[in-house]
Amino acid sequence: MGYVDKTIDAHYGDDHLYSVWMKDNDLYEGQVLFTTEAPMGNVAQVPDNNKYILSQRTIAFVPDRSVISDNFLAVVLSASKCQKSLINRASGGTAKGVSQKTLSEISLDIPQSLSEQDKVSELIKKLSKIITLHQ
């Protein structure tokens, strides 16, 4: 799964740019971010409640949190099954990408229980950290 890399040079915007680009859509901690192309399919979660300006080809999901948790959404979007489905539906020449419409047509396997989603996503995140440490 991706992450917001704070070690690279950041591009800062002022309050005016933020209000024009983000309008009334402040991001929240844990919100799922997704790149639609160049590269397609990177998934990350907003690390804190600072104000961030999304770049082009990056979307922030606003899920119905009574149906799916942000953490589980991030895990399922990063899963190979979902990534393969996205690759199969991608369009474009040099830079393959997916539209929001295509994303809305992707079928996800979601446990009905939010507590089960939390357990699954927590386990996957722990395993990912262990794998990263041993690479």
XYZ file of C-alpha atoms in Angstrom:
135
model
C 0.000 0.000 0.000
C 1.194 3.500 -0.689
C 1.766 6.339 1.708
C 2.265 10.086 1.761
C 6.043 10.479 1.490
C 7.024 13.460 3.613
C 10.732 13.000 2.827
C 10.485 14.346 -0.725
C 10.300 18.019 -1.559
C 6.816 19.309 -0.943
C 5.083 21.834 -3.140
C 3.271 24.325 -0.966
C 0.176 26.294 -1.853
C -1.307 29.313 -0.172
C -4.805 29.620 1.308
C -6.184 30.995 -1.955
C -4.939 28.025 -3.994
C -6.269 25.658 -1.334
C -9.724 27.254 -1.402
C -9.859 27.215 -5.220
C -8.536 23.676 -5.681
C -10.084 21.930 -2.673
C -13.220 24.072 -2.298
C -15.040 22.734 0.793
C -13.494 19.274 0.553
C -11.005 19.121 3.414
C -9.281 15.767 3.650
C -9.409 13.892 6.947
C -6.978 11.557 8.681
C -7.326 8.033 7.309
C -9.144 9.102 4.138
C -8.246 6.910 1.168
C -6.353 8.477 -1.747
C -6.029 6.817 -5.144
C -4.053 7.669 -8.272
C -6.052 7.220 -11.458
C -3.004 7.272 -13.780
C 0.729 7.878 -14.090
C 0.956 5.576 -12.168
C -2.496 4.088 -11.844
C -3.623 2.292 -8.715
C -1.446 3.703 -5.957
C -3.370 3.745 -2.700
C -2.519 5.764 0.411
C -4.284 7.176 3.417
C -4.099 10.759 4.634
C -1.639 10.608 7.577
C -3.046 13.448 9.692
C -5.493 16.341 9.692
C -3.198 18.871 8.006
C -4.495 20.593 4.907
C -3.373 18.865 1.718
C -4.057 19.840 -1.891
C -4.669 16.861 -4.143
C -2.685 16.785 -7.343
C -4.086 15.945 -10.734
C -5.112 12.335 -11.271
C -5.497 11.761 -7.531
C -8.893 11.248 -5.962
C -10.031 11.038 -2.364
C -12.750 8.519 -1.601
C -15.648 9.528 0.625
C -17.151 6.144 1.484
C -20.357 5.480 3.363
C -18.641 4.609 6.640
C -21.683 2.682 7.835
C -20.909 0.223 4.993
C -17.100 0.237 4.650
C -14.304 1.598 6.798
C -11.546 3.750 5.334
C -8.901 1.249 6.453
C -10.668 -1.685 4.804
C -11.233 0.316 1.604
C -7.496 1.046 1.446
C -6.666 -2.636 1.921
C -9.164 -3.909 -0.647
C -8.107 -1.326 -3.274
C -4.481 -2.408 -2.797
C -5.299 -6.111 -3.110
C -4.059 -7.894 -6.217
C -7.612 -8.927 -7.196
C -8.750 -5.296 -7.321
C -5.518 -4.105 -8.958
C -5.866 -6.739 -11.708
C -9.471 -5.687 -12.290
C -8.356 -2.070 -12.632
C -5.562 -2.987 -15.055
C -8.038 -4.930 -17.191
C -10.337 -1.896 -17.352
C -7.624 0.726 -17.861
C -7.579 2.827 -20.997
C -5.018 5.026 -22.674
C -1.810 4.604 -24.581
C 1.398 5.549 -22.823
C -0.168 6.295 -19.443
C -2.848 3.765 -18.592
C -5.591 5.063 -16.345
C -9.067 4.541 -14.965
C -11.942 6.983 -14.796
C -14.163 7.586 -11.781
C -16.942 5.879 -13.744
C -14.783 2.770 -14.164
C -13.937 2.833 -10.462
C -17.630 2.941 -9.605
C -18.157 -0.252 -11.627
C -15.551 -2.287 -9.724
C -17.075 -4.990 -7.533
C -15.562 -5.302 -4.054
C -15.929 -8.148 -1.563
C -16.870 -6.402 1.675
C -17.700 -8.109 4.972
C -20.947 -6.692 6.361
C -19.508 -6.328 9.845
C -17.419 -3.184 10.351
C -15.606 -4.881 13.241
C -14.629 -7.732 10.895
C -13.404 -5.169 8.357
C -11.306 -3.532 11.086
C -9.784 -6.877 12.134
C -8.938 -7.798 8.535
C -7.440 -4.406 7.695
C -5.399 -4.337 10.920
C -3.999 -7.810 10.211
C -3.108 -6.913 6.605
C -1.386 -3.701 7.730
C 0.656 -5.589 10.342
C 1.689 -8.191 7.761
C 2.648 -5.437 5.295
C 4.874 -3.791 7.920
C 6.577 -7.104 8.691
C 7.166 -7.781 4.990
C 8.577 -4.272 4.510
C 10.954 -4.713 7.462
C 12.353 -7.932 5.991
C 12.952 -6.654 2.465
